[in-house]
PDB file of N, CA, C and O in Angstrom:
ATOM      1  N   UNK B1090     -10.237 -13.458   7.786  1.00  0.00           N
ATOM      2  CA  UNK B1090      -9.042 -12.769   8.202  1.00  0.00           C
ATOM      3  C   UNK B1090      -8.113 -12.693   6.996  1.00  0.00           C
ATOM      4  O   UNK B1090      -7.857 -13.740   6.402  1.00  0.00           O
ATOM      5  N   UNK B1091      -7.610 -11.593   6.603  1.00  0.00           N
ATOM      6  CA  UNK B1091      -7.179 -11.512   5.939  1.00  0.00           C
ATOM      7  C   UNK B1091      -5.585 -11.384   5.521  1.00  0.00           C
ATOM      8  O   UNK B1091      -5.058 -11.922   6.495  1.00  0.00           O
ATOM      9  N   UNK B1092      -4.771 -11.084   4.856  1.00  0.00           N
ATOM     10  CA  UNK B1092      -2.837 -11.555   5.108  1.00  0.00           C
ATOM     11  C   UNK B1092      -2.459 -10.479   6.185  1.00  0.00           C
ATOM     12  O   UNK B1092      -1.418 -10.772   6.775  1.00  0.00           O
ATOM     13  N   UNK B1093      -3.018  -9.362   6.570  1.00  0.00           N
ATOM     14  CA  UNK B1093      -2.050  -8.385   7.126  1.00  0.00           C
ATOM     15  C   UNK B1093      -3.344  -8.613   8.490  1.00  0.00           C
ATOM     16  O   UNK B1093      -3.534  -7.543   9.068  1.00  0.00           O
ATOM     17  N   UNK B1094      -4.048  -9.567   8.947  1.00  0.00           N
ATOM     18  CA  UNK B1094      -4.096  -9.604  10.031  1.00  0.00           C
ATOM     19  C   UNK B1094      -3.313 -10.940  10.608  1.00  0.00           C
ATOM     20  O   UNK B1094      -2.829 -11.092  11.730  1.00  0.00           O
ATOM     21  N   UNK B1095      -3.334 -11.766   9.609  1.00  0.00           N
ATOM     22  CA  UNK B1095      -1.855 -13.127   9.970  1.00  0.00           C
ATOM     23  C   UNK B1095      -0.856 -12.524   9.975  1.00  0.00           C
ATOM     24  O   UNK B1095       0.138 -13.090  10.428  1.00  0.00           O
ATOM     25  N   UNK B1096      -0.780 -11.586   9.633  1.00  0.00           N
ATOM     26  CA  UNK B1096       1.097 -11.186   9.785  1.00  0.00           C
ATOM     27  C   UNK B1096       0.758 -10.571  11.318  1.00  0.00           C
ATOM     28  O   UNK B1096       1.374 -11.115  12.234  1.00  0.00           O
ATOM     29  N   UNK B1097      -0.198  -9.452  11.685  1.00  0.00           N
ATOM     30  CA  UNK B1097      -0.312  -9.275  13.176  1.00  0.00           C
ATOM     31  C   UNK B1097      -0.075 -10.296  13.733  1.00  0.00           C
ATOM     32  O   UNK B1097       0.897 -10.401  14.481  1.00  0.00           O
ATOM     33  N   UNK B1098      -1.021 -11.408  13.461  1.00  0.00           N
ATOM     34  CA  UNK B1098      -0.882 -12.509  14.901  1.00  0.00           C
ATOM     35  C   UNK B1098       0.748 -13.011  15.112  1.00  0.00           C
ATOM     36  O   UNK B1098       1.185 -13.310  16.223  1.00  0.00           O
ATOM     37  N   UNK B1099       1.262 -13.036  14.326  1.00  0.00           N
ATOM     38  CA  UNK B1099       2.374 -13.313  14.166  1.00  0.00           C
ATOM     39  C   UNK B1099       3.659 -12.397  14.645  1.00  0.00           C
ATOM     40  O   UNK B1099       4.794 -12.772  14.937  1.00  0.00           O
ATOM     41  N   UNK B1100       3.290 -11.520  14.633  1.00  0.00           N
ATOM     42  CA  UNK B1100       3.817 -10.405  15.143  1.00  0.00           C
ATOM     43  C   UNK B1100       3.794 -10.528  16.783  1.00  0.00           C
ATOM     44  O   UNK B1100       4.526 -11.093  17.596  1.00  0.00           O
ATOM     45  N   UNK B1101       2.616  -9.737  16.877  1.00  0.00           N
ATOM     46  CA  UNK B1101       1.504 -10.001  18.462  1.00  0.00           C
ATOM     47  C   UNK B1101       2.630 -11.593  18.743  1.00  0.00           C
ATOM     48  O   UNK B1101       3.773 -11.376  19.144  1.00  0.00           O
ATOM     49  N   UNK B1102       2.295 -12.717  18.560  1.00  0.00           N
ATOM     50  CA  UNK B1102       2.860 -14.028  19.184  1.00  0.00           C
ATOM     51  C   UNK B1102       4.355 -13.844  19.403  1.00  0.00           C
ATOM     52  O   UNK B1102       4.978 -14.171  20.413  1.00  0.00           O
ATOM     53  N   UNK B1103       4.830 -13.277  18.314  1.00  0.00           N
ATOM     54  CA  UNK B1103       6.348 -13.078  18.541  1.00  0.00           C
ATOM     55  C   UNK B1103       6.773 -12.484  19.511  1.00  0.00           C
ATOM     56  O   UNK B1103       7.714 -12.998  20.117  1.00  0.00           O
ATOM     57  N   UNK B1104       6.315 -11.435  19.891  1.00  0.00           N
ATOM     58  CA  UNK B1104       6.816  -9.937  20.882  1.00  0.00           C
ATOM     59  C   UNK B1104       5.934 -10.662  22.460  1.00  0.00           C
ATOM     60  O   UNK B1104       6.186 -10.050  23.498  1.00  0.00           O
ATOM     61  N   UNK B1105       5.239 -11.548  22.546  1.00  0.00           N
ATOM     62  CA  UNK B1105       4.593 -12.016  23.677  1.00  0.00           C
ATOM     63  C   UNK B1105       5.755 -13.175  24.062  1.00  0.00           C
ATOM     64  O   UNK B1105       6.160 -13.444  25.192  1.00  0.00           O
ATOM     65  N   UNK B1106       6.219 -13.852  22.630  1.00  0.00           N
ATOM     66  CA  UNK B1106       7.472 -14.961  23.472  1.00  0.00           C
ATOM     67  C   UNK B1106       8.582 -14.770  23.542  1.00  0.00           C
ATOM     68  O   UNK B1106       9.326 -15.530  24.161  1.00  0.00           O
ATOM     69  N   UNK B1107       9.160 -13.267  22.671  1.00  0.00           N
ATOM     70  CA  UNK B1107      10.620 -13.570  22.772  1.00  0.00           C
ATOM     71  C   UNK B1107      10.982 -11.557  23.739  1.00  0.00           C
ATOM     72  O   UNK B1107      12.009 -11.088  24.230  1.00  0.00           O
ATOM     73  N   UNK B1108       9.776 -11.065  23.610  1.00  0.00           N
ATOM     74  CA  UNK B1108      10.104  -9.963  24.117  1.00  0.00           C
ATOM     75  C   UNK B1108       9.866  -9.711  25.350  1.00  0.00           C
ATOM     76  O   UNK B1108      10.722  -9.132  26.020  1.00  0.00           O
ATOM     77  N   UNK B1109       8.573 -10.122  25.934  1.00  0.00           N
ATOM     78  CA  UNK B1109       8.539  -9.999  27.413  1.00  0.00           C
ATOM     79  C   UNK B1109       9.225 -10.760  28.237  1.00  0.00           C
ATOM     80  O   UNK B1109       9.942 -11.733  28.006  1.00  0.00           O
ATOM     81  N   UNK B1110       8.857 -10.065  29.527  1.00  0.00           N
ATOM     82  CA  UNK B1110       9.079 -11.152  30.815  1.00  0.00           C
ATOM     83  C   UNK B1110       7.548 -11.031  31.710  1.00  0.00           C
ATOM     84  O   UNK B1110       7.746 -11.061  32.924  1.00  0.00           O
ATOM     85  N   UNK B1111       6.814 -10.965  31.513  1.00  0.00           N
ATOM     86  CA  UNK B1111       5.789 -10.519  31.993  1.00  0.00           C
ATOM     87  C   UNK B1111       5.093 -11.997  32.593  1.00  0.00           C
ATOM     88  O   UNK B1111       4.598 -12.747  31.751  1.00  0.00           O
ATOM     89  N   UNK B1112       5.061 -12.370  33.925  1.00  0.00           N
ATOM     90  CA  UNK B1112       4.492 -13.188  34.496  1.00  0.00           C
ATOM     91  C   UNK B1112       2.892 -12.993  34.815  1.00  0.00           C
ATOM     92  O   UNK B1112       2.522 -12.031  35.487  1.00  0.00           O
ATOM     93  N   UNK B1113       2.030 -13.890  34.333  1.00  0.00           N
ATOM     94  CA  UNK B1113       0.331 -13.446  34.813  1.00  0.00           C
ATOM     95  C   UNK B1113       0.097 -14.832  35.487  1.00  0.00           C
ATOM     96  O   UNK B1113       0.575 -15.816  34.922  1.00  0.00           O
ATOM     97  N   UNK B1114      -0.616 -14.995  36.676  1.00  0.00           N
ATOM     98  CA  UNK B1114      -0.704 -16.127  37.410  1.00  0.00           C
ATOM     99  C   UNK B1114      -1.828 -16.705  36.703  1.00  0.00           C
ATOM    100  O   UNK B1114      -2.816 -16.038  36.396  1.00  0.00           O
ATOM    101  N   UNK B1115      -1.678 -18.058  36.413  1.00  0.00           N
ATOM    102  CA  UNK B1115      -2.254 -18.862  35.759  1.00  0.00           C
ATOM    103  C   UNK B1115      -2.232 -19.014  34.148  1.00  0.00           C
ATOM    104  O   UNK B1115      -2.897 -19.932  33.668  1.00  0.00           O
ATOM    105  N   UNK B1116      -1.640 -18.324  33.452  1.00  0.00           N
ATOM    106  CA  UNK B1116      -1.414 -17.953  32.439  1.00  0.00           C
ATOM    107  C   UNK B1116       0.356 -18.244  31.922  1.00  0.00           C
ATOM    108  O   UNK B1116       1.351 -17.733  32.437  1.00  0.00           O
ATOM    109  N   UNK B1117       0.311 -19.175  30.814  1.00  0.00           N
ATOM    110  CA  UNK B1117       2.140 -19.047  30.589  1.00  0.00           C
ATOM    111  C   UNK B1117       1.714 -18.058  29.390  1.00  0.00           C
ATOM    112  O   UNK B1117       0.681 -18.190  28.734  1.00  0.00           O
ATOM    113  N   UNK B1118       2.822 -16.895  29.185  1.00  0.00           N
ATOM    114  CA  UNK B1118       2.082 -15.892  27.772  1.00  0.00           C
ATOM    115  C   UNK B1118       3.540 -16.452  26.757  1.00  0.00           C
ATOM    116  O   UNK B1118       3.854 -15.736  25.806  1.00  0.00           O
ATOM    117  N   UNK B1119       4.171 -17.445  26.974  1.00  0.00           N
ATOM    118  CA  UNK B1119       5.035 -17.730  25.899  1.00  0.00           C
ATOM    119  C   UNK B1119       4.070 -18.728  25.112  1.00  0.00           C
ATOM    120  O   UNK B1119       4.032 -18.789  23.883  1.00  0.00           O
ATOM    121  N   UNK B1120       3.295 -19.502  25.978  1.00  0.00           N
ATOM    122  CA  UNK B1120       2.608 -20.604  25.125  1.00  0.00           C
ATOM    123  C   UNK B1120       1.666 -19.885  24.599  1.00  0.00           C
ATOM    124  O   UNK B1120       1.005 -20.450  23.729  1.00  0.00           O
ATOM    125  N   UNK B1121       1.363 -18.671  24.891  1.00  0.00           N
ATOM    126  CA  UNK B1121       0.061 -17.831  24.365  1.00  0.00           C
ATOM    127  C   UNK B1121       0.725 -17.407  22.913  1.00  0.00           C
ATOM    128  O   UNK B1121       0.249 -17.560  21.788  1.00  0.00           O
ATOM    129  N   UNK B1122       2.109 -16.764  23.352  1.00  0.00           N
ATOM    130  CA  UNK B1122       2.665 -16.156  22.140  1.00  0.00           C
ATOM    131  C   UNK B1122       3.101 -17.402  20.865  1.00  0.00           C
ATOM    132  O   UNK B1122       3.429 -16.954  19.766  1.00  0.00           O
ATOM    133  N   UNK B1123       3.089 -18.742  21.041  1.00  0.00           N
ATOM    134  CA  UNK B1123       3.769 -19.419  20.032  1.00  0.00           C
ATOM    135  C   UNK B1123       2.118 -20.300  19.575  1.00  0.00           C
ATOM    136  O   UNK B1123       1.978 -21.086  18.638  1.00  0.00           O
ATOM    137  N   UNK B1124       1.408 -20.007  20.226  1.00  0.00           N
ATOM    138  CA  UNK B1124       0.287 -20.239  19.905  1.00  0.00           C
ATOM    139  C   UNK B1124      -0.198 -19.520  18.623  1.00  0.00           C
ATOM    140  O   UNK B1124      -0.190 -19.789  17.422  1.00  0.00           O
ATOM    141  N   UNK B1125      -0.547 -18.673  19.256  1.00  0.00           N
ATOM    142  CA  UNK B1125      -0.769 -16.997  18.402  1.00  0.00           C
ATOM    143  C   UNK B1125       0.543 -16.711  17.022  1.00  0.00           C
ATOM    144  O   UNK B1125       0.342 -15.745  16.287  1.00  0.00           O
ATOM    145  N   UNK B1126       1.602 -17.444  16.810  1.00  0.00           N
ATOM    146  CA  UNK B1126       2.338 -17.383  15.883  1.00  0.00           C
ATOM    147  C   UNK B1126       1.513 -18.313  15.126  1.00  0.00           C
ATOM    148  O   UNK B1126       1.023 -17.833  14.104  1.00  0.00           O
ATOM    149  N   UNK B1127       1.155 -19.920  15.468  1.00  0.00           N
ATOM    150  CA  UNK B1127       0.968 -21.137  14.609  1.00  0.00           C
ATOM    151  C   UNK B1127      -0.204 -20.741  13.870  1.00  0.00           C
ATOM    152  O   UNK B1127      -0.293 -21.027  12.676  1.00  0.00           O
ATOM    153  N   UNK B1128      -1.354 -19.938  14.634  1.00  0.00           N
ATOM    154  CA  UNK B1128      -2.513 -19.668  13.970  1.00  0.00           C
ATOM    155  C   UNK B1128      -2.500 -18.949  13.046  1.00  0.00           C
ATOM    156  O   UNK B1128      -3.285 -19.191  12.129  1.00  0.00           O
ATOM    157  N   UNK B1129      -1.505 -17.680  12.943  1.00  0.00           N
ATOM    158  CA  UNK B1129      -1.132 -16.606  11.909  1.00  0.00           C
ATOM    159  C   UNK B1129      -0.170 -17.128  10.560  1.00  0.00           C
ATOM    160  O   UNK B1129      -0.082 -16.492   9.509  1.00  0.00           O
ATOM    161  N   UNK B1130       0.688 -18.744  10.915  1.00  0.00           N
ATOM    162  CA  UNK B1130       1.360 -19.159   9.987  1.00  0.00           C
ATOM    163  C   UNK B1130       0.235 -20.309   9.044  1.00  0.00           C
ATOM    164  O   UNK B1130       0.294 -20.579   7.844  1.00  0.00           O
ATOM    165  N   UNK B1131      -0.679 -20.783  10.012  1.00  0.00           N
ATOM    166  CA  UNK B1131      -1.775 -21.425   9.181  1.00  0.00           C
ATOM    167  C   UNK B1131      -3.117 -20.524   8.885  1.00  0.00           C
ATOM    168  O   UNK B1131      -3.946 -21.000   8.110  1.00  0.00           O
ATOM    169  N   UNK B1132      -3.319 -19.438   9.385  1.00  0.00           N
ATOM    170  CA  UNK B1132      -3.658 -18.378   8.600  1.00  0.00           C
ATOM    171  C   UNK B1132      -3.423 -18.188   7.248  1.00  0.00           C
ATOM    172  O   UNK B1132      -4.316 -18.216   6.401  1.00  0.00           O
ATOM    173  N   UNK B1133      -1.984 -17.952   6.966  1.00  0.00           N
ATOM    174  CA  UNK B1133      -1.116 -16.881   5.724  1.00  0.00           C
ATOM    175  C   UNK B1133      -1.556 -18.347   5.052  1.00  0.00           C
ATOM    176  O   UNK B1133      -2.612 -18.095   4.471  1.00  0.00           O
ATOM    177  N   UNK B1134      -1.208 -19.917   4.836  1.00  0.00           N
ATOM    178  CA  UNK B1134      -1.086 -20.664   4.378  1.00  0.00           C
ATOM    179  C   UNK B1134      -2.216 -21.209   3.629  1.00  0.00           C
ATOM    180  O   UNK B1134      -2.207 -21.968   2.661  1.00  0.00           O
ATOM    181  N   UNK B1135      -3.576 -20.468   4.512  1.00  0.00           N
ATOM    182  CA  UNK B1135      -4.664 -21.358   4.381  1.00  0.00           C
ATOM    183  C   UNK B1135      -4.988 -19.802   3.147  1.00  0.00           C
ATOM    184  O   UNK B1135      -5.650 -20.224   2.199  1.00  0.00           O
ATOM    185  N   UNK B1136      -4.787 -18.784   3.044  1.00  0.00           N
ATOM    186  CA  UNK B1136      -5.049 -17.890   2.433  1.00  0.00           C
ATOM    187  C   UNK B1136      -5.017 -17.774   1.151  1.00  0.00           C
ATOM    188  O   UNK B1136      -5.741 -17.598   0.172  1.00  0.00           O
ATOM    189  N   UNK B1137      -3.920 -17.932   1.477  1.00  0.00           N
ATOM    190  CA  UNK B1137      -2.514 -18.608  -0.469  1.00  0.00           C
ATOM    191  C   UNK B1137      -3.006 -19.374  -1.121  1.00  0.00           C
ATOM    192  O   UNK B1137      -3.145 -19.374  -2.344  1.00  0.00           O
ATOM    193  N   UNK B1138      -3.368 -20.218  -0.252  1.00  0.00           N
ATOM    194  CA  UNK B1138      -3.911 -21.636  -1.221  1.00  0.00           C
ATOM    195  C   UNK B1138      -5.293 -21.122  -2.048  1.00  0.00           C
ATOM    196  O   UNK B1138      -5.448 -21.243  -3.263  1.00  0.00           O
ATOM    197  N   UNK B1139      -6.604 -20.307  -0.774  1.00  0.00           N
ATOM    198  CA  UNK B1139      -7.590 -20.272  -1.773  1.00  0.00           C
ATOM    199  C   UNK B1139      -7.364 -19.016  -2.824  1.00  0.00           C
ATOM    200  O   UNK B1139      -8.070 -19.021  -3.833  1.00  0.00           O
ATOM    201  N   UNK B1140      -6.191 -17.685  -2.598  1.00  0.00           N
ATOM    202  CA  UNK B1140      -6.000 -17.316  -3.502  1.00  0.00           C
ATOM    203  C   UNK B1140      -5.708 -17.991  -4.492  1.00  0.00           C
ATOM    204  O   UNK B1140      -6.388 -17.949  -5.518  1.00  0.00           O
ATOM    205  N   UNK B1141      -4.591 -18.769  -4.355  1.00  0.00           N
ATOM    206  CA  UNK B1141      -4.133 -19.566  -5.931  1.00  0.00           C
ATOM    207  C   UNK B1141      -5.126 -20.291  -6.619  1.00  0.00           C
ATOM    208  O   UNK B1141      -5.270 -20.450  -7.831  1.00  0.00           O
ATOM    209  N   UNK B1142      -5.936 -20.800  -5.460  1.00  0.00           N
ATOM    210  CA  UNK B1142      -7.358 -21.616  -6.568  1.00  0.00           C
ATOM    211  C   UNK B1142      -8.119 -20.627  -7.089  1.00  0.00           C
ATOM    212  O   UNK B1142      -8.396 -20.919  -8.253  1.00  0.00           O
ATOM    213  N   UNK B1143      -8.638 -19.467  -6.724  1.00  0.00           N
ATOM    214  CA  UNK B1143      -9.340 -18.579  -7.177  1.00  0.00           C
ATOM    215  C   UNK B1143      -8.674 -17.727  -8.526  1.00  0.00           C
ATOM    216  O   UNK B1143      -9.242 -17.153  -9.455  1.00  0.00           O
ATOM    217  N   UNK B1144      -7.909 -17.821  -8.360  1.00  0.00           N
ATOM    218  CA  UNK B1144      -6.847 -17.150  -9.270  1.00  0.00           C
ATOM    219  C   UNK B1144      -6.824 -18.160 -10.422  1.00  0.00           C
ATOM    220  O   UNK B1144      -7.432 -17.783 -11.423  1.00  0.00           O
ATOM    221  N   UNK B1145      -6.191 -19.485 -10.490  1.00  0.00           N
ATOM    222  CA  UNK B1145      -6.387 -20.435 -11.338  1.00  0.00           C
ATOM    223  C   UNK B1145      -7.859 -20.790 -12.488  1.00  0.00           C
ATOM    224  O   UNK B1145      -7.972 -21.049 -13.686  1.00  0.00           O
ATOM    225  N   UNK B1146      -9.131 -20.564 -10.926  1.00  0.00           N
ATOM    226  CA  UNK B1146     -10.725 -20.738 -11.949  1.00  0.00           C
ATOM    227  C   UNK B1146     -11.038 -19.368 -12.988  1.00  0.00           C
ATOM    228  O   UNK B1146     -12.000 -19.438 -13.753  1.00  0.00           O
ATOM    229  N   UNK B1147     -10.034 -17.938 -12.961  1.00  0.00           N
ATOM    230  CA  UNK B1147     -10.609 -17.358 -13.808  1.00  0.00           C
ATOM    231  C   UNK B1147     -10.476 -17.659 -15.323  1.00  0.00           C
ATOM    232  O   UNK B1147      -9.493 -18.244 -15.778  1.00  0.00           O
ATOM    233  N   UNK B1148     -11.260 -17.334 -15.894  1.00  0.00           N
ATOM    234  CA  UNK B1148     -11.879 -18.262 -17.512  1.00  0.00           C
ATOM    235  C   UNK B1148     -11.876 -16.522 -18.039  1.00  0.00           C
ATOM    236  O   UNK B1148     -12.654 -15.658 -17.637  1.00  0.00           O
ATOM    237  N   UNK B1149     -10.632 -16.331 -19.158  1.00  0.00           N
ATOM    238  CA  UNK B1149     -10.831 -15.554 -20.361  1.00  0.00           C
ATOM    239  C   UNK B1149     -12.002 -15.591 -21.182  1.00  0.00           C
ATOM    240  O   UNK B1149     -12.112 -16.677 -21.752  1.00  0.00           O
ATOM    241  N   UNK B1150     -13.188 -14.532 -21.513  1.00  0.00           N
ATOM    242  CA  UNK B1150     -14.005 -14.771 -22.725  1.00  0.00           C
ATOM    243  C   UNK B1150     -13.596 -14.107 -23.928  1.00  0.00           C
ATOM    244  O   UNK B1150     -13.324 -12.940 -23.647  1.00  0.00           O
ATOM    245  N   UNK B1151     -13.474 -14.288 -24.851  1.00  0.00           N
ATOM    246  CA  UNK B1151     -13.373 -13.515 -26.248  1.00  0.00           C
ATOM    247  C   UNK B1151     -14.702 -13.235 -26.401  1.00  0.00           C
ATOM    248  O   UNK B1151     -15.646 -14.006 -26.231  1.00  0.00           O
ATOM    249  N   UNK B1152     -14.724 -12.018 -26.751  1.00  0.00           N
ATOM    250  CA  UNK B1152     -15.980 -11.620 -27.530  1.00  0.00           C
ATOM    251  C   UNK B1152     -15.978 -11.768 -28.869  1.00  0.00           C
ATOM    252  O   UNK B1152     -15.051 -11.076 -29.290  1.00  0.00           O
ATOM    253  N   UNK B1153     -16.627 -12.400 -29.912  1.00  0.00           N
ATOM    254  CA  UNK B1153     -16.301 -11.802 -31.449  1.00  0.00           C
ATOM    255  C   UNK B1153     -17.782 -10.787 -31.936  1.00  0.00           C
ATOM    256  O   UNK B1153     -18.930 -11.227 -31.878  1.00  0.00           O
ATOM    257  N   UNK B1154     -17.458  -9.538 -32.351  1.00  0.00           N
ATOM    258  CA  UNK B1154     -18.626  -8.762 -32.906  1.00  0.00           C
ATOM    259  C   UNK B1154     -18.587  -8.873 -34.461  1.00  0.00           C
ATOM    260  O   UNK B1154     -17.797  -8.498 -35.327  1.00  0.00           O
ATOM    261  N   UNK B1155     -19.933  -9.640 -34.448  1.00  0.00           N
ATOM    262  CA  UNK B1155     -20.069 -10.447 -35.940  1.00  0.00           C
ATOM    263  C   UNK B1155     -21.072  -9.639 -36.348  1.00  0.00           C
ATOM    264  O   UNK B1155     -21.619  -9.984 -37.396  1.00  0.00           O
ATOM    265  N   UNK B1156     -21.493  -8.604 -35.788  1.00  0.00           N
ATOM    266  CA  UNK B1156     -22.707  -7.961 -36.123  1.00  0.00           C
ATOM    267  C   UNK B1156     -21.965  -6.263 -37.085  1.00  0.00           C
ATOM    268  O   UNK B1156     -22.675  -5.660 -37.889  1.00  0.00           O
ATOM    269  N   UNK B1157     -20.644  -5.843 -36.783  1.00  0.00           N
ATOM    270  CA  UNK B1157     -19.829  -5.017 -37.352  1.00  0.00           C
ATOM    271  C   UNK B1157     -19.435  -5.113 -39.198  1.00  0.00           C
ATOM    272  O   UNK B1157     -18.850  -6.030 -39.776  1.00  0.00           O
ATOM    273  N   UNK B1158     -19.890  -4.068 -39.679  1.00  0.00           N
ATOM    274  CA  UNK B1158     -19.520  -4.394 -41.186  1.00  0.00           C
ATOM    275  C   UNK B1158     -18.490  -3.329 -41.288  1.00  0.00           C
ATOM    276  O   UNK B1158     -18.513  -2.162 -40.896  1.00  0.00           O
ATOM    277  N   UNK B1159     -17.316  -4.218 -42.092  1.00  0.00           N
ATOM    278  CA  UNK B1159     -16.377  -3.686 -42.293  1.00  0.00           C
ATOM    279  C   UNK B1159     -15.959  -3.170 -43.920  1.00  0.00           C
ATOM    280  O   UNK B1159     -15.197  -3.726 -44.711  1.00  0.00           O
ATOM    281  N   UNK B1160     -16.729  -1.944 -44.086  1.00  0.00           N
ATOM    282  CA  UNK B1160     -16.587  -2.053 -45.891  1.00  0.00           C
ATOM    283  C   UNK B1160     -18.106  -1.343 -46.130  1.00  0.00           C
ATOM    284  O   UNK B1160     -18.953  -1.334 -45.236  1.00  0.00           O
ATOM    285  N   UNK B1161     -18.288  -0.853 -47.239  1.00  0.00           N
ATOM    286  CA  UNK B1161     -19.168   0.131 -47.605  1.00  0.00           C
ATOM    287  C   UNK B1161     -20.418  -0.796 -47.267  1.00  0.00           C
ATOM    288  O   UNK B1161     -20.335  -2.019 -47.372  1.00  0.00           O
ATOM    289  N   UNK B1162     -21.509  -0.191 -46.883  1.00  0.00           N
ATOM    290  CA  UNK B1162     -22.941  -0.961 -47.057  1.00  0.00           C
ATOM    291  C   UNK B1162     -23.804  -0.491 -48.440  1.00  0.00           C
ATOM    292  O   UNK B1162     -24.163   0.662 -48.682  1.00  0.00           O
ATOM    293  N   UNK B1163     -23.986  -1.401 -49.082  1.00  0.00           N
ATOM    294  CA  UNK B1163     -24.421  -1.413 -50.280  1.00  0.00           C
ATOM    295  C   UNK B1163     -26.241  -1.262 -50.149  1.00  0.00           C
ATOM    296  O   UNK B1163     -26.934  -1.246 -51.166  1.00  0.00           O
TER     297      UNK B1163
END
């Protein structure tokens, strides 16, 4: 899952606890909605992190071309 589907859940959780009133029997949809926020905030969190490690392991190579003559060939 990727950041702009944690920002949905987060979204989605928000508008389920602070926007409805919508009663479903057997079902509370506020605990659904703050549910559905925590997973989208440890979503975004858990994301970041392996970006930043992935981001951190890339390794610069220099090339040197030692095989190039620079100057008349005799």
């Amino acid at each position: 899952m990727g950041i702009g589907g944690c920002i949905a859940l987060i979204a989605i959780g928000a508008i389920l606890t602070f926007a409805t009133d919508w009663h479903m029997k057997g079902v509370n949809l506020d605990l659904v909605g703050v549910i559905l926020m925590a997973v989208g905030v440890i979503g975004i969190a858990t994301f970041t992190s392996i970006a930043r490690r992935r981001r951190g392991a890339i390794v610069e190579e220099t090339v040197v071309d030692r095989d190039h003559h620079h100057g008349p060939i005799l």
